[in-house]
Coordinates of C-alpha atoms and ligand atoms in Angstrom, one line a residue:
M1 CA 122.6 63.0 101.4
L2 CA 121.7 66.3 103.1
F3 CA 123.5 68.2 100.4
S4 CA 121.6 66.6 97.6
L5 CA 118.3 67.4 99.3
L6 CA 119.5 71.0 99.7
A7 CA 120.2 71.4 96.1
A8 CA 116.5 70.9 95.4
V9 CA 115.7 73.5 98.1
Q10 CA 117.9 75.9 96.3
A11 CA 116.0 75.5 93.1
Q12 CA 112.7 76.4 94.7
S13 CA 113.1 78.4 97.8
L14 CA 112.8 81.8 96.2
F15 CA 109.2 81.2 95.8
N16 CA 106.5 83.1 97.5
A17 CA 105.5 82.1 101.0
D18 CA 101.9 83.1 100.1
G19 CA 99.6 82.1 103.0
L20 CA 102.4 81.2 105.3
F21 CA 103.0 84.7 106.7
Y22 CA 100.1 86.9 105.9
Q23 CA 96.8 85.4 105.2
C24 CA 94.2 88.1 104.8
N25 CA 90.9 87.4 106.6
P26 CA 88.2 89.6 104.9
S27 CA 84.6 89.4 105.8
T28 CA 83.5 89.3 102.1
I29 CA 85.1 88.7 98.7
F30 CA 83.9 90.2 95.4
A31 CA 85.4 89.6 92.0
P32 CA 83.9 92.3 89.7
N33 CA 84.3 92.1 85.9
T34 CA 84.0 95.8 85.0
T35 CA 84.6 99.3 86.3
E36 CA 80.9 99.7 86.8
Q37 CA 80.7 96.5 88.9
V38 CA 83.7 97.8 91.0
Q39 CA 81.7 101.0 91.5
A40 CA 78.6 99.1 92.6
V41 CA 80.7 97.1 95.3
I42 CA 82.2 100.4 96.5
Q43 CA 78.8 102.0 96.8
Q44 CA 77.5 99.1 98.8
A45 CA 80.5 99.1 101.1
I46 CA 80.0 102.8 101.7
A47 CA 76.4 102.1 102.6
N48 CA 77.4 99.1 104.8
G49 CA 80.1 101.1 106.5
T50 CA 82.8 98.5 105.7
T51 CA 86.4 99.0 104.4
V52 CA 87.6 97.8 101.0
K53 CA 90.9 96.7 99.7
A54 CA 92.1 95.6 96.3
Y55 CA 93.7 92.1 96.3
A56 CA 95.5 91.3 93.1
A57 CA 97.8 88.2 93.0
G58 CA 98.3 88.5 96.8
H59 CA 102.0 88.1 96.4
S60 CA 103.0 90.8 98.7
R61 CA 104.8 89.3 101.7
N62 CA 103.2 91.6 104.2
N63 CA 99.6 92.8 104.9
V64 CA 99.6 95.7 102.5
M65 CA 96.7 94.0 100.5
C66 CA 94.7 92.8 103.6
T67 CA 91.5 94.1 105.1
D68 CA 89.0 92.8 107.7
G69 CA 86.2 94.2 105.4
V70 CA 85.6 93.7 101.7
T71 CA 88.4 92.2 99.6
L72 CA 88.0 93.2 96.0
L73 CA 89.8 90.6 93.8
T74 CA 91.1 92.1 90.6
T75 CA 91.5 88.8 88.8
N76 CA 88.8 89.5 86.2
L77 CA 90.0 93.0 85.4
N78 CA 92.6 91.5 83.1
Q79 CA 91.7 92.6 79.5
L80 CA 93.8 94.4 76.9
I81 CA 91.7 97.6 76.4
S82 CA 93.5 99.7 73.8
V83 CA 96.8 100.3 72.1
D84 CA 97.8 103.8 70.9
K85 CA 100.6 103.0 68.4
E86 CA 101.4 106.7 67.8
K87 CA 101.7 107.7 71.5
Q88 CA 103.2 104.3 72.3
T89 CA 100.9 103.6 75.2
V90 CA 98.8 100.6 76.1
T91 CA 95.8 100.5 78.4
V92 CA 94.9 97.3 80.2
G93 CA 92.8 96.1 83.2
G94 CA 94.7 96.6 86.4
G95 CA 94.5 92.9 87.2
M96 CA 96.4 91.7 84.2
K97 CA 99.5 89.7 85.1
L98 CA 102.8 91.2 84.0
L99 CA 103.9 88.2 81.9
D100 CA 100.5 88.2 80.1
F101 CA 100.9 92.0 79.6
S102 CA 104.4 91.5 78.1
N103 CA 103.1 88.9 75.7
A104 CA 100.1 90.9 74.8
I105 CA 102.0 94.1 73.9
L106 CA 104.6 92.1 72.0
E107 CA 102.0 91.3 69.4
Y108 CA 101.7 95.1 68.8
G109 CA 105.5 95.4 68.6
F110 CA 106.1 96.8 72.1
I111 CA 107.9 96.1 75.3
M112 CA 107.7 97.5 78.8
P113 CA 111.1 97.0 80.6
G114 CA 109.9 98.1 84.0
V115 CA 109.3 94.6 85.5
P116 CA 110.3 92.6 88.5
D117 CA 111.9 89.1 88.3
Y118 CA 108.6 87.4 88.4
G119 CA 105.7 87.7 86.0
G120 CA 102.8 86.2 88.1
I121 CA 102.1 89.5 89.8
T122 CA 99.7 92.0 88.3
V123 CA 100.4 95.4 86.6
A124 CA 98.4 97.3 89.3
G125 CA 99.8 95.2 92.1
A126 CA 103.4 96.0 91.0
I127 CA 102.5 99.7 90.7
G128 CA 100.8 99.5 94.2
T129 CA 104.0 98.5 96.0
G130 CA 106.8 99.9 93.7
A131 CA 107.9 96.5 92.3
H132 CA 111.1 96.8 90.2
G133 CA 113.8 95.1 88.2
S134 CA 117.3 96.5 88.0
S135 CA 119.0 99.1 85.7
L136 CA 121.0 102.3 85.8
K137 CA 120.3 102.9 82.1
H138 CA 116.5 102.6 81.9
S139 CA 113.6 103.1 84.2
S140 CA 113.2 99.6 85.8
S141 CA 110.2 100.0 88.1
T142 CA 106.7 99.3 86.9
H143 CA 105.3 102.6 88.2
D144 CA 107.8 104.6 86.2
Y145 CA 105.8 103.6 83.1
L146 CA 102.3 104.5 84.4
V147 CA 101.0 107.5 82.5
A148 CA 97.2 107.4 83.3
A149 CA 94.7 105.4 85.3
K150 CA 91.0 105.0 85.8
I151 CA 90.3 104.9 89.5
V152 CA 87.1 104.1 91.5
T153 CA 87.6 106.3 94.5
G154 CA 86.6 106.1 98.1
T155 CA 83.5 108.1 97.4
G156 CA 82.4 105.7 94.6
D157 CA 83.3 108.1 91.8
I158 CA 85.1 107.0 88.6
V159 CA 88.0 109.3 88.0
D160 CA 90.4 109.4 85.0
I161 CA 93.8 110.8 86.0
D162 CA 97.0 111.4 84.1
E163 CA 100.4 112.8 84.4
T164 CA 99.2 116.4 84.2
D165 CA 97.5 116.0 87.6
L166 CA 99.7 117.3 90.5
D167 CA 98.6 114.2 92.6
F168 CA 99.7 111.7 89.9
P169 CA 102.9 110.8 91.7
A170 CA 100.7 109.4 94.5
V171 CA 99.1 107.0 92.0
R172 CA 102.5 105.5 91.3
V173 CA 103.3 103.4 94.4
N174 CA 99.7 104.0 95.8
L175 CA 99.7 101.2 98.4
G176 CA 96.1 100.6 97.4
A177 CA 95.2 103.7 99.3
L178 CA 93.6 105.9 96.6
G179 CA 91.0 103.5 95.2
I180 CA 90.7 100.7 92.8
L181 CA 92.8 101.1 89.6
T182 CA 90.5 99.3 87.1
E183 CA 92.5 100.5 84.1
V184 CA 96.1 101.5 83.8
T185 CA 97.8 103.1 80.8
M186 CA 101.4 102.3 80.4
K187 CA 104.2 103.9 78.3
V188 CA 105.7 101.2 76.1
L189 CA 108.8 101.1 73.9
P190 CA 109.4 99.7 70.4
V191 CA 110.3 96.0 70.6
Q192 CA 113.9 94.9 71.1
K193 CA 115.1 91.5 72.4
I194 CA 117.6 91.0 75.2
K195 CA 120.7 88.9 75.4
T196 CA 121.5 87.8 78.9
Q197 CA 124.7 86.6 80.5
N198 CA 125.5 85.8 84.1
I199 CA 129.1 86.5 85.1
E200 CA 131.3 86.5 88.2
I201 CA 133.2 89.7 88.9
D202 CA 135.9 90.5 91.3
F203 CA 134.5 90.8 94.8
N204 CA 136.5 93.9 95.6
N205 CA 135.4 95.6 92.5
A206 CA 131.8 94.8 93.5
T207 CA 132.4 96.5 96.8
L208 CA 134.0 99.6 95.4
N209 CA 132.7 100.1 91.8
L210 CA 129.5 98.2 91.5
P211 CA 127.4 101.1 90.2
E212 CA 130.0 101.8 87.5
I213 CA 129.9 98.1 86.4
I214 CA 126.1 97.9 86.5
A215 CA 125.8 101.1 84.4
Q216 CA 127.6 99.4 81.5
Y217 CA 124.6 97.1 80.9
D218 CA 121.0 97.8 79.9
F219 CA 119.9 95.7 82.8
A220 CA 122.0 94.2 85.6
G221 CA 121.8 93.1 89.2
C222 CA 124.4 91.6 91.6
Y223 CA 124.2 88.7 93.9
Y224 CA 126.8 89.6 96.5
F225 CA 128.1 86.9 98.9
P226 CA 130.1 88.8 101.5
Y227 CA 131.4 85.8 103.5
N228 CA 132.3 83.8 100.5
K229 CA 133.8 86.9 98.9
R230 CA 132.0 86.3 95.6
A231 CA 129.9 88.5 93.4
V232 CA 127.8 87.2 90.5
L233 CA 126.1 89.6 88.0
T234 CA 122.9 88.9 86.1
T235 CA 123.2 91.1 83.0
S236 CA 121.0 91.7 79.9
N237 CA 121.7 94.0 76.9
F238 CA 119.2 95.0 74.2
V239 CA 119.7 93.3 70.8
D240 CA 117.8 93.9 67.6
A241 CA 114.4 92.4 67.5
S242 CA 115.4 90.3 64.5
T243 CA 118.2 88.5 66.5
P244 CA 117.3 84.7 66.5
G245 CA 116.5 83.2 69.9
N246 CA 113.4 82.4 71.9
G247 CA 114.7 81.9 75.4
H248 CA 112.9 82.2 78.7
K249 CA 113.9 82.4 82.3
T250 CA 114.2 79.0 83.8
S251 CA 114.9 79.8 87.5
W252 CA 111.2 79.4 88.3
D253 CA 110.5 76.3 86.2
M254 CA 108.8 73.3 87.8
P255 CA 111.4 71.0 89.4
P256 CA 110.8 67.2 89.0
V257 CA 109.7 66.7 92.6
P258 CA 106.0 66.2 93.5
L259 CA 104.6 69.2 95.3
A260 CA 103.4 67.2 98.3
V261 CA 106.9 65.9 98.8
Q262 CA 108.3 69.5 98.6
A263 CA 105.8 70.9 100.9
W264 CA 106.7 68.3 103.5
A265 CA 110.5 68.2 102.9
I266 CA 111.4 71.9 102.7
P267 CA 110.5 72.9 106.2
K268 CA 112.2 69.7 107.5
V269 CA 115.3 70.5 105.6
L270 CA 115.4 74.1 106.7
D271 CA 115.0 73.2 110.4
T272 CA 117.7 70.7 109.9
V273 CA 120.1 73.1 108.4
N274 CA 119.4 75.7 111.0
G275 CA 119.7 73.3 113.9
L276 CA 122.3 70.7 113.0
L277 CA 124.9 72.1 110.7
S278 CA 127.5 74.5 111.9
E279 CA 127.7 77.7 110.0
D280 CA 130.9 76.8 108.1
E281 CA 129.2 73.6 107.0
V282 CA 126.6 75.8 105.4
C283 CA 129.2 77.7 103.3
P284 CA 129.2 75.2 100.5
L285 CA 125.6 76.0 100.0
A286 CA 126.3 79.6 99.4
N287 CA 129.0 78.7 97.0
L288 CA 126.7 76.3 95.2
R289 CA 124.1 79.1 94.8
A290 CA 126.8 81.4 93.3
D291 CA 127.8 78.6 90.9
Q292 CA 124.2 78.0 89.9
L293 CA 123.7 81.6 89.2
K294 CA 126.9 81.8 87.2
S295 CA 125.8 79.0 85.0
G296 CA 122.8 81.1 84.0
E297 CA 119.1 81.0 84.5
T298 CA 117.7 81.1 81.0
S299 CA 117.0 78.5 78.4
E300 CA 118.8 80.4 75.6
A301 CA 120.9 83.5 75.7
V302 CA 118.6 85.6 73.5
G303 CA 114.8 86.0 73.8
N304 CA 111.9 88.4 74.1
F305 CA 112.1 90.8 77.0
G306 CA 109.1 89.5 79.1
P307 CA 109.8 85.8 79.2
M308 CA 113.6 86.4 79.5
Y309 CA 113.3 88.8 82.4
M310 CA 110.4 87.3 84.3
G311 CA 110.0 83.8 85.5
N312 CA 106.6 82.1 85.9
L313 CA 105.8 80.6 89.2
F314 CA 104.5 77.0 89.5
H315 CA 103.4 77.1 93.1
D316 CA 103.9 78.9 96.3
I317 CA 105.4 76.5 98.8
A318 CA 108.8 77.3 100.3
N319 CA 109.0 79.3 103.4
V320 CA 111.1 82.3 102.5
V321 CA 111.4 85.6 104.3
N322 CA 112.3 88.7 102.3
V323 CA 113.9 91.9 103.5
E324 CA 114.5 94.7 101.0
L325 CA 116.0 98.0 102.1
N326 CA 116.8 100.8 99.7
I327 CA 119.5 103.4 100.0
P328 CA 121.0 106.2 97.8
I329 CA 123.6 104.7 95.5
S330 CA 126.3 107.1 96.8
K331 CA 126.1 105.2 100.2
L332 CA 126.4 101.7 98.7
A333 CA 130.1 101.2 99.1
D334 CA 130.1 102.3 102.8
A335 CA 127.0 100.1 103.5
Y336 CA 128.7 97.0 102.0
Q337 CA 131.8 97.7 104.1
D338 CA 129.7 97.7 107.3
I339 CA 127.8 94.6 106.2
I340 CA 131.1 92.7 105.6
K341 CA 132.1 93.6 109.2
I342 CA 128.9 92.2 110.6
V343 CA 129.1 89.0 108.5
N344 CA 132.7 88.4 109.4
D345 CA 132.0 88.9 113.0
V346 CA 129.6 86.0 113.2
K347 CA 131.6 83.9 110.7
T348 CA 128.5 82.9 108.9
C349 CA 128.0 82.1 105.2
F350 CA 124.8 83.9 105.0
P351 CA 122.8 84.9 103.4
I352 CA 122.9 81.6 101.4
Y353 CA 121.3 83.5 98.5
G354 CA 123.7 86.4 98.8
I355 CA 122.6 90.0 99.1
Y356 CA 120.7 90.6 95.9
T357 CA 121.6 94.2 94.9
R358 CA 119.5 95.9 92.3
F359 CA 119.4 99.5 91.1
A360 CA 116.9 102.1 89.9
T361 CA 117.0 105.5 88.4
P362 CA 114.9 108.3 89.9
G363 CA 111.2 108.4 89.2
K364 CA 108.3 110.8 89.8
T365 CA 106.6 109.3 92.8
F366 CA 105.9 110.3 96.4
M367 CA 106.2 106.9 98.0
G368 CA 108.7 104.3 96.7
P369 CA 112.4 104.5 97.2
N370 CA 113.2 105.9 93.7
A371 CA 111.4 109.1 94.7
I372 CA 114.7 110.7 95.6
S373 CA 116.9 112.7 93.2
E374 CA 119.8 110.3 92.9
P375 CA 119.8 106.6 91.7
I376 CA 119.2 104.0 94.4
A377 CA 120.4 100.6 95.4
H378 CA 117.9 97.9 96.4
L379 CA 119.5 95.6 98.9
E380 CA 117.6 92.4 99.3
I381 CA 118.0 89.4 101.6
H382 CA 116.1 86.1 100.9
I383 CA 116.1 84.1 104.1
L384 CA 115.4 80.4 104.3
N385 CA 113.1 80.5 107.3
S386 CA 112.6 77.6 109.6
F387 CA 109.5 77.0 111.5
N388 CA 110.6 76.2 115.0
I389 CA 113.8 78.1 115.7
P390 CA 115.4 81.4 114.6
Y391 CA 117.0 81.0 111.2
L392 CA 120.6 81.1 110.2
G393 CA 122.2 84.4 110.8
F394 CA 119.2 85.6 112.7
A395 CA 121.0 88.1 115.0
A396 CA 123.2 89.4 112.2
I397 CA 120.3 90.0 109.8
A398 CA 118.5 92.0 112.5
E399 CA 121.7 94.0 112.9
I400 CA 122.0 94.6 109.2
R401 CA 118.4 95.7 109.0
Q402 CA 118.9 98.2 111.8
L403 CA 122.2 99.4 110.3
L404 CA 120.5 100.1 107.0
N405 CA 117.4 101.7 108.5
E406 CA 119.1 103.8 111.1
K407 CA 122.6 104.6 109.8
Y408 CA 121.7 104.7 106.1
N409 CA 118.1 106.0 106.3
A410 CA 116.9 103.1 104.2
E411 CA 113.3 103.0 102.8
P412 CA 111.7 99.5 102.8
H413 CA 110.0 97.7 99.9
Y414 CA 106.3 98.2 100.5
G415 CA 105.4 94.7 99.3
K416 CA 108.1 92.8 101.1
N417 CA 109.1 94.2 104.4
W418 CA 107.2 94.1 107.7
G419 CA 107.1 95.4 111.2
S420 CA 110.0 97.4 112.4
D421 CA 111.3 98.4 109.0
F422 CA 108.4 100.8 108.8
T423 CA 109.0 102.4 112.2
Q424 CA 109.5 106.1 112.0
L425 CA 109.1 105.9 108.2
N426 CA 106.8 108.9 108.0
T427 CA 109.5 111.0 109.7
K428 CA 112.1 109.7 107.3
L429 CA 110.0 110.5 104.3
G430 CA 109.1 114.0 105.5
N431 CA 107.4 116.1 102.8
R432 CA 106.9 113.0 100.6
A433 CA 104.6 111.5 103.2
D434 CA 102.7 114.7 103.5
L435 CA 102.1 114.9 99.7
F436 CA 100.9 111.3 99.7
A437 CA 98.6 111.9 102.6
K438 CA 97.1 114.9 100.9
A439 CA 96.4 112.9 97.7
V440 CA 94.8 110.1 99.9
Q441 CA 92.6 112.7 101.5
R442 CA 91.4 113.8 98.1
F443 CA 90.7 110.4 96.7
D444 CA 89.5 108.7 99.9
P445 CA 88.4 111.3 102.3
N446 CA 86.6 108.8 104.6
G447 CA 89.3 106.1 104.7
L448 CA 87.4 103.4 102.9
F449 CA 90.7 101.9 101.7
T450 CA 92.6 102.1 105.0
N451 CA 93.9 99.0 106.6
K452 CA 96.3 98.0 109.4
F453 CA 99.3 98.4 107.1
L454 CA 98.4 102.1 106.3
Q455 CA 97.4 102.8 109.9
N456 CA 100.8 101.5 111.1
L457 CA 102.5 103.7 108.5
Q458 CA 100.5 106.8 109.5
S459 CA 101.1 106.2 113.3
N460 CA 104.8 106.1 112.6
A461 CA 105.2 103.2 115.0
A462 CA 105.0 99.9 113.2
R463 CA 106.2 97.8 116.1
L464 CA 103.6 95.1 116.7
D465 CA 103.6 94.2 120.4
T466 CA 103.1 90.5 120.1
K467 CA 104.9 88.1 122.4
Q468 CA 108.3 87.2 121.0
C469 CA 107.8 89.9 118.3
A470 CA 111.5 89.9 117.4
F471 CA 111.3 86.2 116.5
T472 CA 108.2 86.7 114.4
Q473 CA 109.9 89.7 112.7
D474 CA 107.4 92.2 114.0
C475 CA 109.8 94.3 116.1
Y476 CA 113.4 94.7 116.9
C477 CA 113.8 93.5 120.5
E478 CA 113.7 95.9 123.4
V479 CA 113.4 93.4 126.2
D480 CA 114.2 89.6 126.5
S481 CA 110.6 88.6 126.2
D482 CA 110.6 90.0 122.7
C483 CA 113.0 87.2 121.8
S484 CA 112.3 83.5 121.7
A485 CA 112.8 81.5 124.9
G486 CA 116.4 81.3 126.0
Y487 CA 117.5 84.3 124.1
S488 CA 118.4 87.8 125.4
C489 CA 118.0 91.1 123.8
V490 CA 121.5 92.6 123.5
Q491 CA 123.3 95.3 121.5
G492 CA 124.7 94.6 118.0
H493 CA 128.4 93.7 117.9
I494 CA 129.3 96.0 115.1
F495 CA 126.4 98.4 114.8
T496 CA 126.0 98.9 118.5
P497 CA 122.7 100.9 118.5
A498 CA 121.1 97.8 117.1
R499 CA 119.2 95.5 119.5
V500 CA 119.3 91.8 118.6
C501 CA 118.3 88.5 120.1
R502 CA 121.2 86.3 121.1
K503 CA 121.8 83.2 123.2
S504 CA 124.7 83.7 125.6
F505 CA 127.6 81.4 125.0
G506 CA 127.1 78.0 126.6
T507 CA 127.1 74.3 125.9
F508 CA 123.9 73.9 124.0
C509 CA 123.3 75.8 120.8
E510 CA 121.1 76.0 117.8
R511 CA 123.6 78.0 115.6
G512 CA 127.3 78.6 115.6
D513 CA 127.1 82.2 116.7
E514 CA 125.8 81.0 120.1
C515 CA 129.2 79.2 120.7
A516 CA 132.5 80.8 121.6
S517 CA 134.0 78.4 119.0
N518 CA 131.4 79.4 116.4
R519 CA 130.7 75.7 115.8
C520 CA 127.4 74.1 116.7
V521 CA 126.8 70.5 115.8
L522 CA 123.9 68.4 117.0
Y523 CA 122.8 71.2 119.4
H524 CA 126.2 71.2 121.1
C525 CA 129.0 73.7 121.0
I526 CA 132.1 71.9 119.9
Ligands
FAD601 C1 108.0 85.1 93.6 C2 108.0 86.5 93.8 C3 109.0 87.3 93.2 C4 109.0 88.7 93.4 N1 110.0 89.4 92.8 C5 110.0 90.7 93.0 C6 111.0 91.5 92.3 O1 111.8 91.0 91.6 N2 111.0 92.8 92.5 C7 110.0 93.5 93.3 O2 110.1 94.7 93.4 N3 109.1 92.7 93.9 C8 109.1 91.4 93.8 N4 108.1 90.7 94.4 C9 107.1 91.4 95.3 C10 105.9 91.8 94.5 O3 106.4 92.5 93.4 C11 105.0 92.8 95.2 O4 104.7 92.2 96.4 C12 103.8 93.1 94.3 O5 103.1 94.2 94.8 C13 102.8 91.9 94.3 O6 101.8 92.2 93.3 P1 100.4 91.5 93.4 O7 99.8 91.7 92.0 O8 100.4 90.2 93.9 O9 99.6 92.6 94.3 P2 99.0 92.4 95.8 O10 100.1 91.8 96.6 O11 97.7 91.6 95.7 O12 98.7 93.9 96.2 C14 99.8 94.8 96.4 C15 99.2 96.2 96.7 O13 98.6 96.8 95.5 C16 97.3 97.1 95.7 N5 96.6 96.8 94.5 C17 96.6 95.7 93.7 N6 95.9 95.8 92.6 C18 95.3 97.0 92.7 C19 94.3 97.7 91.9 N7 93.9 97.2 90.8 N8 93.9 98.9 92.3 C20 94.4 99.5 93.5 N9 95.3 98.9 94.3 C21 95.7 97.7 93.9 C22 96.8 96.2 96.9 O14 95.7 96.7 97.6 C23 98.1 96.2 97.7 O15 98.1 97.4 98.5 C24 108.0 89.3 94.3 C25 107.0 88.5 94.9 C26 107.0 87.2 94.7 C27 105.9 86.4 95.3
NAG602 C1 81.9 87.9 85.7 O1 82.1 87.1 84.5 C2 82.0 85.7 84.8 C3 82.4 85.0 83.5 O2 81.7 85.5 82.4 C4 80.6 85.4 85.3 O3 80.5 84.0 85.6 C5 80.3 86.2 86.5 O4 79.0 86.0 87.0 C6 80.5 87.7 86.3 N1 80.4 88.4 87.5 C7 79.6 89.4 87.7 C8 79.7 90.1 89.0 O5 78.9 89.8 86.8
NAG603 C1 76.4 95.0 102.2 O1 75.5 94.4 103.1 C2 74.5 93.5 102.4 C3 73.5 93.1 103.5 O2 74.2 92.6 104.6 C4 75.3 92.4 101.9 O3 74.4 91.5 101.2 C5 76.3 92.9 100.9 O4 77.1 91.8 100.4 C6 77.2 93.9 101.5 N1 78.1 94.4 100.4 C7 79.3 94.9 100.7 C8 80.1 95.4 99.5 O5 79.8 95.0 101.8
NAG604 C1 137.6 96.0 88.2 O1 136.9 97.2 87.8 C2 137.7 98.0 86.8 C3 137.0 99.3 86.6 O2 135.6 99.2 86.6 C4 137.9 97.1 85.6 O3 138.6 97.8 84.6 C5 138.5 95.8 85.9 O4 138.6 95.0 84.8 C6 137.8 95.1 87.0 N1 138.5 93.9 87.4 C7 137.9 92.7 87.5 C8 138.8 91.6 87.9 O5 136.7 92.5 87.3

């Protein structure tokens, strides 16, 4: 019974937790239709002495798009403005959604393969945080395709900027800090279709040669299940535009369960899994997820790039936490070996969704993990969060985060991570942070677009000192009171510099790793 319920959770739980984690609380909301109307709002805000922030689809999982001042919705800045067939560029309103963008340019015989897995976010929103897909053959981040933009700056000026400007890399992955991008011009490519196939590969190969394997495909990512010793690739190759097939991605399609039921049931089921099942009883779920992935996620093998690569979201309901940490590709094999040790230590089949590993080639940006000179690996963990108690693998995930941040110098995803993943980031980025700050100073000298997210970044100390901050993900624990009641702040088992919240072994438990036996059933160690 529990397992059949959980199968439904699996189908939905990658959805955005919009509103569950970061709800922005602006004082005023405007939804301008034109660049001139954006300028009028900015001029008023300057006169009023309030801050402004662009809010697009609001699908970032942190507060990068929030302000206490004026929220400027980009919903109406969603027109196709011009197509330059010769230069192969397309200019659209910054608020156009990526799936709409893909469909619009298809009519002109173009594609833009720098997209994430989900098409409900906007072109400028994706650019803002460095959203990406996965490829070692092609640029796969949206910002890599940005070649020009129209920006309303913090002084209320309308500025056209293109790749010839030395500050242009700051416009790519701009964190909303430079101004409002009312128009963006994207480099596009002549149309091709893609043929997709999901395949399971040898786990040891994935550990050692994954980049080599990924590089054989036009687009590929890997769901890596360290405890289950499985690795499933999602692959796509370009095929000629005349190839028959009109497939679309199905993994985000509406399941046949009423929304009200899902909204009630999912948190219940998640708390139940976290509290009642032992970790080995959760292992079948991770296997089920791998099997689902292997059986494919598209309605047909061949289709147009946009609908094949990007799903369309029906609703934001499930409570999912995302962590994405990005490292140089040359460090991936070592990082995997360390992660395997941590996972084996707690004998936990987590993450149930695997470690979603994607790749990117270098791009010309200051912020954003593909700013470095070698290709990078994006390591992402989707966590099924529960509402009342720490989620499955809680301590181990905290240990993995600190391992990647501290030993592998990881850079976080600017639209997904939160709290401690941003600590000391300025120091890590070095010159890149300085170049970005210089561009921000030029476009927004008075800090009109600053917000808590940017202030945390600048202060280099993103620890938010709330009670039980390690439970709410805002810090890594330093003292016991950073953890939830009954937990102590102790060092990591494998990566010992890490500080994680654990319950000491006893009779009562919420998860297996709190028991000497590693088995927790009905809140009792058995
Ligand atoms: C279901 C789901 C799947 C996802 N899949 C992926 C994935 O596969 N890969 C990936 O990398 N990410 C993924 N993400 C994360 C997502 O790509 C980012 O959070 C993205 O930035 C959200 O875009 P948005 O349009 O909602 O922008 P928002 O979250 O509203 O804003 C993001 C930032 O951009 C700024 N901004 C937005 N529009 C403008 C503008 N016109 N001018 C100036 N600044 C602007 C905002 O101020 C803010 O700083 C996913 C998110 C969800 C919910
Ligand atoms: C924007 O356009 C919509 C629809 O045409 C209209 O209702 C709205 O008043 C316009 N907003 C502004 C600020 O002009
Ligand atoms: C500026 O203040 C005026 C008067 O309080 C208010 O009507 C207007 O909405 C404000 N505009 C912005 C952009 O803050
Ligand atoms: C492992 O990788 C090598 C080299 O990339 C490849 O030749 C071999 O077929 C792979 N084996 C499996 C089982 O995938």
